[in-house]
Coordinates of C-alpha atoms and ligand atoms in Angstrom, one line a residue:
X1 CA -24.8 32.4 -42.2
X2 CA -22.9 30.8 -39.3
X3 CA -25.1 28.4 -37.2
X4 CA -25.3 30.2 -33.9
X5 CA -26.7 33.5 -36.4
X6 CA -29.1 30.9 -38.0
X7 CA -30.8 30.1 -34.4
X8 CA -30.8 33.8 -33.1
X9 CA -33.1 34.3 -36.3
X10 CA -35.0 31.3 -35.6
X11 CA -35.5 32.7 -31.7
X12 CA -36.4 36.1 -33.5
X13 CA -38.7 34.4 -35.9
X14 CA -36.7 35.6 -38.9
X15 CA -36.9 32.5 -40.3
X16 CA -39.2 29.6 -38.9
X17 CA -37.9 25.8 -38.2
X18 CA -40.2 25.0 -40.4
X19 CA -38.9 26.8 -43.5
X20 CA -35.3 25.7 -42.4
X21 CA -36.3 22.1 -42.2
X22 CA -38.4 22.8 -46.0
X23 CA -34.4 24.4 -47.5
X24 CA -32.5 21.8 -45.9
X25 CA -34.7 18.8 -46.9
X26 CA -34.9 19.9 -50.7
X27 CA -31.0 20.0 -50.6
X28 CA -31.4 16.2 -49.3
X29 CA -34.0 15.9 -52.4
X30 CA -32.1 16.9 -54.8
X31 CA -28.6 15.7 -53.9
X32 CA -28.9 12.8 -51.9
X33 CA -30.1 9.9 -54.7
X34 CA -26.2 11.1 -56.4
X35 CA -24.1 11.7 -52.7
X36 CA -25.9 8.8 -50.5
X37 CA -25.5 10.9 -47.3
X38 CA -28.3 9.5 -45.5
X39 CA -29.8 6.3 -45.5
X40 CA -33.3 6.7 -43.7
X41 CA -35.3 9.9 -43.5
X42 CA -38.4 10.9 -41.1
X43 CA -39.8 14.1 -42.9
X44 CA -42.9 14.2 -41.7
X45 CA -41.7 13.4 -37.6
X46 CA -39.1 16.2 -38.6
X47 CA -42.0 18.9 -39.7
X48 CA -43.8 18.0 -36.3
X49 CA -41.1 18.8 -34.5
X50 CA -40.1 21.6 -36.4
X51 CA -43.8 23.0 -35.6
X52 CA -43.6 22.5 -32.0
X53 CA -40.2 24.4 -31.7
X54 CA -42.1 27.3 -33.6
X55 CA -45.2 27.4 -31.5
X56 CA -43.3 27.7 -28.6
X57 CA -41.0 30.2 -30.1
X58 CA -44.8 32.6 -31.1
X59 CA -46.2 31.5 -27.6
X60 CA -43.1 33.3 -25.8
X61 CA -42.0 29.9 -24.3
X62 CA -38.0 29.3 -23.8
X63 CA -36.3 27.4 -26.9
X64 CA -33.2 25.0 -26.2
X65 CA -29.9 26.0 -27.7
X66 CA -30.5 23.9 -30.5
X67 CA -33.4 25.3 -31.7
X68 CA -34.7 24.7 -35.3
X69 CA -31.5 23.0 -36.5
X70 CA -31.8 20.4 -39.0
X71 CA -29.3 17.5 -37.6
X72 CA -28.2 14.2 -39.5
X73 CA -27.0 11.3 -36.8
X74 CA -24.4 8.3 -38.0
X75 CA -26.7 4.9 -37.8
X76 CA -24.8 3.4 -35.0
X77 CA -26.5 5.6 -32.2
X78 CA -29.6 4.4 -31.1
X79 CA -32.7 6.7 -32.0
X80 CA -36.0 5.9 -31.1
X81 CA -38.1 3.9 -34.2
X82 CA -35.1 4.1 -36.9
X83 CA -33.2 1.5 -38.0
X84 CA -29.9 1.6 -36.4
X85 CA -28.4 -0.6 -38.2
X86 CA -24.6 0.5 -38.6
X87 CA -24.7 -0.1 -41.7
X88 CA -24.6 -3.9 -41.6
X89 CA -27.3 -6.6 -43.2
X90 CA -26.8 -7.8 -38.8
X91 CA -29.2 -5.1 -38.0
X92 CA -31.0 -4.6 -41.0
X93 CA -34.2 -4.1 -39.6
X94 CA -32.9 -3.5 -36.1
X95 CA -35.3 -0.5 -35.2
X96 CA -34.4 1.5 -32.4
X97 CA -36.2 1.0 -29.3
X98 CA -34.9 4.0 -26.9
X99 CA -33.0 7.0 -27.3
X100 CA -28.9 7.5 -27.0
X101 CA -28.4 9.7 -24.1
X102 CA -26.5 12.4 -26.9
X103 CA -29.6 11.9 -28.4
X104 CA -32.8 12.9 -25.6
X105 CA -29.9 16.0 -25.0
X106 CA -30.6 16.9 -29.1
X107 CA -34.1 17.0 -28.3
X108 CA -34.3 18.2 -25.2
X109 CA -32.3 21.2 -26.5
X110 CA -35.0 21.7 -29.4
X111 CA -32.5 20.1 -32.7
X112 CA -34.7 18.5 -35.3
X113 CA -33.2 15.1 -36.2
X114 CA -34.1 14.3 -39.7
X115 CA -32.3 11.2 -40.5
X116 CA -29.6 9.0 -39.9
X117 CA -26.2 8.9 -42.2
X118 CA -24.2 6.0 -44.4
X119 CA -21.2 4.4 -42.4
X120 CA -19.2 1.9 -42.8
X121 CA -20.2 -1.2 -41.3
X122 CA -19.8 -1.2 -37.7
X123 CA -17.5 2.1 -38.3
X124 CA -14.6 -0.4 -39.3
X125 CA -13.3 1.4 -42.0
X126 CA -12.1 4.9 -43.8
X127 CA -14.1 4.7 -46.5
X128 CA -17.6 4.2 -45.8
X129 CA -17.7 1.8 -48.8
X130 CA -18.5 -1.4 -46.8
X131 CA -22.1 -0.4 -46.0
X132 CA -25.0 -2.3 -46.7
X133 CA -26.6 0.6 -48.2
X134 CA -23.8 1.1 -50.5
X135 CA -21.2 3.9 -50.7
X136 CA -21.6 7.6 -49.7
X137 CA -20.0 10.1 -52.7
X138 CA -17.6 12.9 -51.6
X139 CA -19.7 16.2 -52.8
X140 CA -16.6 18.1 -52.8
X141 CA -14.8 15.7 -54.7
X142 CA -17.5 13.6 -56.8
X143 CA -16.0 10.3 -57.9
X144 CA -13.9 9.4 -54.6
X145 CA -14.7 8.3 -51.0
X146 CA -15.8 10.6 -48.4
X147 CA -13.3 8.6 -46.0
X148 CA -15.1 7.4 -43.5
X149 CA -16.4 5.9 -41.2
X150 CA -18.8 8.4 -40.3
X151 CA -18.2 9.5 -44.4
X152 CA -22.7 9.7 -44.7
X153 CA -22.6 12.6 -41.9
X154 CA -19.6 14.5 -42.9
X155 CA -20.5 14.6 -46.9
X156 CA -23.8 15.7 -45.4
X157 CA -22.8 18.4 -44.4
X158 CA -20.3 19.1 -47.1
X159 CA -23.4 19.0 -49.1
X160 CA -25.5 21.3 -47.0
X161 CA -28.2 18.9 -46.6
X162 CA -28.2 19.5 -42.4
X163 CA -26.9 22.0 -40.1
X164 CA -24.9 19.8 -37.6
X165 CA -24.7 15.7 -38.0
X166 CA -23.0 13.6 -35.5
X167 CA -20.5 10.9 -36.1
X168 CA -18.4 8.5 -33.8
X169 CA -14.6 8.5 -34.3
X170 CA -12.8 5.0 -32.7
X171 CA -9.3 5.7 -35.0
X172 CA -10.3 8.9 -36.7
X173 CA -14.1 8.0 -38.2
X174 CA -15.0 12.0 -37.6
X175 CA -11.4 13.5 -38.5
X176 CA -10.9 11.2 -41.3
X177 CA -14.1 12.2 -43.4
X178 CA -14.3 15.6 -42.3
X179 CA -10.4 16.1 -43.7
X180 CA -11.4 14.7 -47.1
X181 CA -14.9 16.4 -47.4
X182 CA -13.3 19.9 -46.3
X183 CA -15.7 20.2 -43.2
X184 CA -14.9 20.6 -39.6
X185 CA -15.0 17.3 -37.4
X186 CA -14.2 17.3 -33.3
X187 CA -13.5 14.4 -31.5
X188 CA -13.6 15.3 -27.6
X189 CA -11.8 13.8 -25.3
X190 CA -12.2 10.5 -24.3
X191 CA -15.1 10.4 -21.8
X192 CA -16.5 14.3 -22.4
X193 CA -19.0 12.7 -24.1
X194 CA -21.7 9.7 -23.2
X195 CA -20.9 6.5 -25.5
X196 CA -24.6 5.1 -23.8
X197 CA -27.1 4.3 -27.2
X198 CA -23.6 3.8 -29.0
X199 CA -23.2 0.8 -31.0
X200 CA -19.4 -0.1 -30.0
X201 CA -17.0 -0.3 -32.2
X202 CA -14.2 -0.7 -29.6
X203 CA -15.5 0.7 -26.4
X204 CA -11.8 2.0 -24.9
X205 CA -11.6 4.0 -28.3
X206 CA -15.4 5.1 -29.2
X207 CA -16.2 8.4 -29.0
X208 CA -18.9 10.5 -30.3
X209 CA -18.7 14.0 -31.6
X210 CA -20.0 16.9 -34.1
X211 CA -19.2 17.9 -38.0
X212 CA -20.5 21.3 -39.0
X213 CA -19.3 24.1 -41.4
X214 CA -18.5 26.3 -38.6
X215 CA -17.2 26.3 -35.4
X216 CA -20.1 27.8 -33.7
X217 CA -22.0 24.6 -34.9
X218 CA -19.3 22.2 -33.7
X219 CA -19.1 24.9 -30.0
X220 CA -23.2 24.5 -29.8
X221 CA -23.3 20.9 -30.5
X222 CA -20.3 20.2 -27.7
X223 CA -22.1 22.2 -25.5
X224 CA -25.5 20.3 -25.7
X225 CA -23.9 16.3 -25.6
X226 CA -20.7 16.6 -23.1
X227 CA -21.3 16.0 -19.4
X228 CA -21.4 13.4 -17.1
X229 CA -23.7 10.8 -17.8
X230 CA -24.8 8.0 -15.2
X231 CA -25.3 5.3 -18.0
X232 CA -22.3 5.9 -18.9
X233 CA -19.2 5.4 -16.1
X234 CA -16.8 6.5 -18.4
X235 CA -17.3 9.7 -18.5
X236 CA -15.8 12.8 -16.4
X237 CA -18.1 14.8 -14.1
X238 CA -16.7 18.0 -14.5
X239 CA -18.0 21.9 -15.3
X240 CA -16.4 23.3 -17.9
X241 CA -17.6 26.9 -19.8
X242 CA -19.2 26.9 -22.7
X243 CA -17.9 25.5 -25.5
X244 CA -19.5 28.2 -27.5
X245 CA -17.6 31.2 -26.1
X246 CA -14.5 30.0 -27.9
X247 CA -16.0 30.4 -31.1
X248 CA -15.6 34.2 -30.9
X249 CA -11.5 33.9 -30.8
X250 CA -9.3 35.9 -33.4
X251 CA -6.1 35.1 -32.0
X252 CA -3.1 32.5 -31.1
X253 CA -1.2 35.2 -29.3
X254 CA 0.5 33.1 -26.0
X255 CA -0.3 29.8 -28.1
X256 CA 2.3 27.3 -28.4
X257 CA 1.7 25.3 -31.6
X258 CA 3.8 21.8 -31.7
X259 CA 4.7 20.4 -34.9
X260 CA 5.9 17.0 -35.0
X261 CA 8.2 15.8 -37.7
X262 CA 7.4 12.6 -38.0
X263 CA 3.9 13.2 -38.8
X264 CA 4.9 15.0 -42.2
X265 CA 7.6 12.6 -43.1
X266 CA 4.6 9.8 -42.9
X267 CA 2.5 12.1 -45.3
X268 CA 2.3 13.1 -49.3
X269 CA 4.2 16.2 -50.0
X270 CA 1.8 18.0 -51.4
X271 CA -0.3 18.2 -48.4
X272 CA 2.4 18.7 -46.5
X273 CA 2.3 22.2 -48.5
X274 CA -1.1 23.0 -47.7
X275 CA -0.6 21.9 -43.6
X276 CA 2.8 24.6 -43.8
X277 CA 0.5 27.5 -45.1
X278 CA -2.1 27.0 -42.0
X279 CA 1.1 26.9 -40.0
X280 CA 2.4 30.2 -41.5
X281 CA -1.1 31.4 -40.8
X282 CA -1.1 30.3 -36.7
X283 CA 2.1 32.0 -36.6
X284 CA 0.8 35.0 -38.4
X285 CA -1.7 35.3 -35.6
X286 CA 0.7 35.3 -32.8
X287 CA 1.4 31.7 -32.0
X288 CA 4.7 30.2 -31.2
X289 CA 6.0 27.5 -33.5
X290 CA 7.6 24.4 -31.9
X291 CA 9.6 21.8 -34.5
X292 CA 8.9 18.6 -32.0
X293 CA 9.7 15.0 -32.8
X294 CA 7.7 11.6 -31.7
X295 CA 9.2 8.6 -31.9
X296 CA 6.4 5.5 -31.8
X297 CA 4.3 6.9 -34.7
X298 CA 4.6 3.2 -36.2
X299 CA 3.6 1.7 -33.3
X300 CA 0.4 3.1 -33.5
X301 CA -1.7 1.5 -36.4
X302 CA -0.5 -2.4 -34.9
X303 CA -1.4 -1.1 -31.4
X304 CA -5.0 0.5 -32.1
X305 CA -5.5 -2.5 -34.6
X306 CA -5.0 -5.3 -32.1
X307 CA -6.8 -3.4 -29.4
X308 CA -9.6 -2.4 -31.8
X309 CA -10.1 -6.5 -33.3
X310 CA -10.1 -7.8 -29.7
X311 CA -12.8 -5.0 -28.3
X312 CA -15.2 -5.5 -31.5
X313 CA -15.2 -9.7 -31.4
X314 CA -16.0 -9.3 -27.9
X315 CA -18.7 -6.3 -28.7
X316 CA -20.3 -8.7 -31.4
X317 CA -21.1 -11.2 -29.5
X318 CA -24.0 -10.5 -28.8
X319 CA -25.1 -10.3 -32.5
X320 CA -26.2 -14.5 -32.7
X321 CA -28.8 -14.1 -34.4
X322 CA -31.3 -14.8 -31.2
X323 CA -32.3 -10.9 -29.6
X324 CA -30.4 -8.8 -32.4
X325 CA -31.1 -10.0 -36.3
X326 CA -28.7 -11.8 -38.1
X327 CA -25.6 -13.9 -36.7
X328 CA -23.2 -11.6 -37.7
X329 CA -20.6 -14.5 -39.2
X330 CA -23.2 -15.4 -41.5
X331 CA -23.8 -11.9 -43.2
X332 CA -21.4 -9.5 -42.5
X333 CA -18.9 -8.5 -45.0
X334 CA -15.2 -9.1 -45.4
X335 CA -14.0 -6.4 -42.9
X336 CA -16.1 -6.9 -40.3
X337 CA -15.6 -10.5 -40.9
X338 CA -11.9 -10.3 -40.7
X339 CA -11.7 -8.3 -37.1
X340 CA -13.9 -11.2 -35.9
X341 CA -12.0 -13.7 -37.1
X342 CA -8.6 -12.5 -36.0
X343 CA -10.0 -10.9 -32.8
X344 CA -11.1 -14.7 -31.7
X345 CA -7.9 -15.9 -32.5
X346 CA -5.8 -13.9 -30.5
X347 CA -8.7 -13.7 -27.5
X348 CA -8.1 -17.4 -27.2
X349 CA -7.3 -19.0 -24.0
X350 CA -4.4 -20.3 -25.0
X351 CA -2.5 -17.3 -25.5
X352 CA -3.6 -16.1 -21.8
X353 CA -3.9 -12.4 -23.3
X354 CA -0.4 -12.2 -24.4
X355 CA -1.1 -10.3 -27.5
X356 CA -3.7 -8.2 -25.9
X357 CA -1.6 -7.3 -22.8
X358 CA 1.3 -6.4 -25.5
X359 CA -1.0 -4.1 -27.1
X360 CA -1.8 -2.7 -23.4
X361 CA 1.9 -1.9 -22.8
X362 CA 2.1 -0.3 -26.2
X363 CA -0.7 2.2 -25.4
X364 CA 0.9 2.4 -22.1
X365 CA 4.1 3.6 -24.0
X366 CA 2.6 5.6 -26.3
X367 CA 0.7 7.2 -24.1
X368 CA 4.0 8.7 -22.0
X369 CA 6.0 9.6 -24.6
X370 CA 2.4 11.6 -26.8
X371 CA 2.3 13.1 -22.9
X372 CA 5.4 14.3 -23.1
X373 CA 5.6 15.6 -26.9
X374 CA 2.4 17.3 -25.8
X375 CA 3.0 18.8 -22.6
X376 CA 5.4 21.0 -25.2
X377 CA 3.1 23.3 -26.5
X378 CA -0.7 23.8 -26.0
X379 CA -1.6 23.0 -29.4
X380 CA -0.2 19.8 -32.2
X381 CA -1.0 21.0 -35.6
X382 CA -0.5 18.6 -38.7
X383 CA -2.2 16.7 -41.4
X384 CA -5.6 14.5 -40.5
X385 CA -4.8 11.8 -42.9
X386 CA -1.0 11.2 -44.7
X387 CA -2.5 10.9 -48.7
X388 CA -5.6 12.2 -50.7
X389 CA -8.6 9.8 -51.0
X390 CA -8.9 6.9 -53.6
X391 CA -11.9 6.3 -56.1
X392 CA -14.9 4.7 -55.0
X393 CA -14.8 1.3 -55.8
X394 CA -11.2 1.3 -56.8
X395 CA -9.2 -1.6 -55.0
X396 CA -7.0 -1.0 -52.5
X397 CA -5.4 -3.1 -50.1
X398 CA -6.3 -4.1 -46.3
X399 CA -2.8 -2.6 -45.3
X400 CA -3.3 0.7 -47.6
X401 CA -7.0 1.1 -46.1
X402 CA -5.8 0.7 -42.9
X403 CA -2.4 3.5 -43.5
X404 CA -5.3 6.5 -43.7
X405 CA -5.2 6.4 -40.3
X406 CA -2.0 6.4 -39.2
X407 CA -1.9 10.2 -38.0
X408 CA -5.7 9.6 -36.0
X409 CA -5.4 6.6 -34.1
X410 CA -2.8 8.4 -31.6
X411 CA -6.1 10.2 -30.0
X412 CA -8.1 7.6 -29.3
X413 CA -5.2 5.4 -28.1
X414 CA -4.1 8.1 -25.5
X415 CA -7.7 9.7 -25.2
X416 CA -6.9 13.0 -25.9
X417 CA -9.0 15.9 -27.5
X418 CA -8.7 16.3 -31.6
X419 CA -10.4 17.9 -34.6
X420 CA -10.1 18.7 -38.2
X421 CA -10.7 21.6 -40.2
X422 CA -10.0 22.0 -44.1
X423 CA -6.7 23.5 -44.6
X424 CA -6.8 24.3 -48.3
X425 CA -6.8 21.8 -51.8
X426 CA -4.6 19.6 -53.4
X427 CA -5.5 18.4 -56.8
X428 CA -9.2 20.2 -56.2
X429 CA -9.7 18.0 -53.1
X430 CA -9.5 18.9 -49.5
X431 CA -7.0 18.4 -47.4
X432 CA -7.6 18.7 -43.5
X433 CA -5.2 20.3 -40.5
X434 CA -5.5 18.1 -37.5
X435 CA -5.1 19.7 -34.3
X436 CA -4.7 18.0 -31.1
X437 CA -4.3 19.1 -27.3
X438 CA -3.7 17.4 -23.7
X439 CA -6.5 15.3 -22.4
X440 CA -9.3 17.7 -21.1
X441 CA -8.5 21.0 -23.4
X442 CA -10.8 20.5 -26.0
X443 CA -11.4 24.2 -25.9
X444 CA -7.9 25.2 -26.9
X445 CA -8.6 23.4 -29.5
X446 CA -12.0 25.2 -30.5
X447 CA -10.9 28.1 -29.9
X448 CA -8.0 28.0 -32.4
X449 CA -10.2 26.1 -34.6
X450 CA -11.8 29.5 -34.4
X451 CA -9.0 32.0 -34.6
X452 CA -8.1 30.2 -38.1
X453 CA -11.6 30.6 -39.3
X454 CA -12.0 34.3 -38.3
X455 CA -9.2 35.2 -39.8
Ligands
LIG501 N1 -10.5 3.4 -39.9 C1 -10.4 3.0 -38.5 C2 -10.9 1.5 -38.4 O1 -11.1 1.0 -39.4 C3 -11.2 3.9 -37.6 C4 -12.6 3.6 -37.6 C5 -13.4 4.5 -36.6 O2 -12.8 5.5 -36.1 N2 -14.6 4.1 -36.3 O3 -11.0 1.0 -37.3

């Protein structure tokens, strides 16, 4: 049943909160001791809110649009009395004293929040094997990572154990793990949604956004956190229609779909198979096919990577050890403690921000030339990530780790809209098409999210 059916038969008290909470919570029973999707559940707060939405629904009184919905959140967004922890021993008993402002718009709009997911720590990472709580298991291919680093809330919902789960993507942390786990992950434009109650990972990047199974879950969940936010001065104060309404498309006729070549010649030919069947699909539906060509795709993992190591040691320092937990040095792990280490280096005085304000003009750069490439067509279609994922707790090195993200990090660097949906298998594991549009159409996106999927 697609999410918007499942709350219409909540509203029409087919089926009850209650009982949805009871089918999604014995999924989390069985499954989660063997996936590790979530790290901290609230049942009984969940059941209380799950009555509430029920009474109201019997008394007659208006329900929000999220109404009855079981929803998993990543463990960097702050939720009032959990332990937001992202994931790191820094905040291991950091307990949330306020609400995110994506969160009090879940409630408000009636979504039952019954725990938070596994990350990796501080989201620096694609594999969601540097958390504390250890790592998450892909349920649709058991034995390697879930990418990551929002891996707990994607394989979450790869394993059915919630409805809609939110993640934060900073250089692909939604696309990434929703690619490998065969859901569908949407980053929004930069700014559509509020980073307030975000734990930053690099605050110029961050973003939050939805995973579901469907695109009405991903269109109901968009339309509940986007908007302008006071808290948050980052974001755009605009009206846009509902996300919601572009769930019903069935086709790309007057589409223009771009496809660059330099994002397959970066990526394993076997996926590249996969991506050229959804393509033969768009074009099936009516869209236009583009061959395009970018030339700074390898300027874009030094870029994000120097910009993302001097925005997180700045973002940690408040972490010594006096208002917040630990001192972050002492306990983090390797990762974290390697963007720290090189972040203070090339913050220091001495360079006067020369390798920063490098990594400025980069983006600059990169930013014109993805404008142009994308003022093409009104849609990029490709591969999410360039290669399959590795087993859990096989080693691979800093430079490989950090190659997953090659195709993601263009988004956050320029800002613009993107998502991924599962494009087919390779090997029995999934293999996402990315999609991306101009800054601000995050609809043409949804809605060919949706033309695929109703086709
Ligand atoms: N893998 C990337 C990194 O390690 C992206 C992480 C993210 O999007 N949070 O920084």
């Amino acid at each position: 049943m697609k999410i918007i059916d499942k709350v219409k038969s909540i509203k029409e008290q087919e089926l009850t909160a209650t009982e949805n909470l009871e089918q999604k919570y014995n999924i989390i029973e069985e499954k989660n001791d063997e996936i590790n999707a979530f790290v901290e559940l609230d049942l009984e707060r969940a059941q209380k809110v799950a009555k509430e939405i029920d009474d109201k629904i019997k008394s007659g009184e208006k329900t929000g649009k999220l109404a009855g919905l079981v929803i998993g959140i990543k463990c960097n967004i702050n939720v009032e009395d959990f332990i937001v922890s992202a994931a790191s021993p820094t905040l291991k008993e950091y307990q949330g004293s306020y609400n995110a402002t994506v969160i009090n718009k879940i409630i408000e709009e009636d979504g039952v929040i019954v725990g938070l997911t596994n990350m990796d720590e501080f989201a620096a990472g694609s594999s969601t094997e540097t958390s504390m709580y250890g790592p998450t298991n892909n349920p649709n291919a058991l034995g390697h990572i879930p990418g990551g680093s929002s891996g707990g809330s994607a394989a979450a919902i790869a394993a059915d154990m919630c409805d809609i789960a939110l993640g934060s993507d900073t250089g692909g942390s939604i696309r990434n793990p929703a690619s490998h786990c065969g859901v569908m992950g949407f980053k929004p434009t930069y700014g559509m949604v509020s980073r307030q109650g975000l734990l930053d990972l690099a605050m110029s990047l961050d973003q939050i956004g939805p995973f579901a199974n469907d695109t009405t879950g991903i269109g109901l969940m968009l339309d509940v956190i986007t908007g302008y936010d006071p808290y948050d001065t980052t974001t755009l104060n605009k009206e846009t229609t509902p996300f919601i309404d572009d769930t019903t498309n069935t086709t790309l006729e007057n589409t223009s779909v771009g496809i660059v070549k330099e994002f397959m010649d970066v990526t394993d030919s076997k996926i590249n198979d996969v991506i050229n069947k959804s393509v033969d699909k768009m074009s099936d539906l009516g869209a236009e096919i583009k061959e395009l060509s970018f030339g700074d795709v390898d300027l874009g993992l030094p870029t994000y990577y120097l910009i993302n190591y001097v925005e997180f040691f700045s973002a940690t320092r408040k972490y010594d050890g006096r208002k917040y937990g630990e001192r972050i040095e002492e306990v983090c792990g390797p990762e974290v403690a390697r963007r720290i280490q090189i972040g203070s280096y090339i913050s220091q005085k001495e360079f006067s921000g020369k390798y920063y304000n490098k990594a400025l003009q980069a983006r600059s750069l990169i930013r014109k030339d993805f404008n142009n490439v994308l003022n093409d067509v009104d849609i990029l279609a490709g591969p999410t990530v360039p290669k399959l994922p590795h087993k859990i707790g096989e080693k691979i090195d800093t430079m490989d780790m950090y190659a997953y993200d090659v195709l993601t990090v263009l988004a956050n660097i320029t800002g613009i809209p993107a998502s991924s949906m599962k494009a087919g298998l390779v090997n029995d594991i999934p293999v996402g098409l990315q999609l991306q549009a101009k800054p601000e159409e995050d609809h043409k996106i949804l809605s060919t999210m949706s033309a695929i999927e109703n086709n």
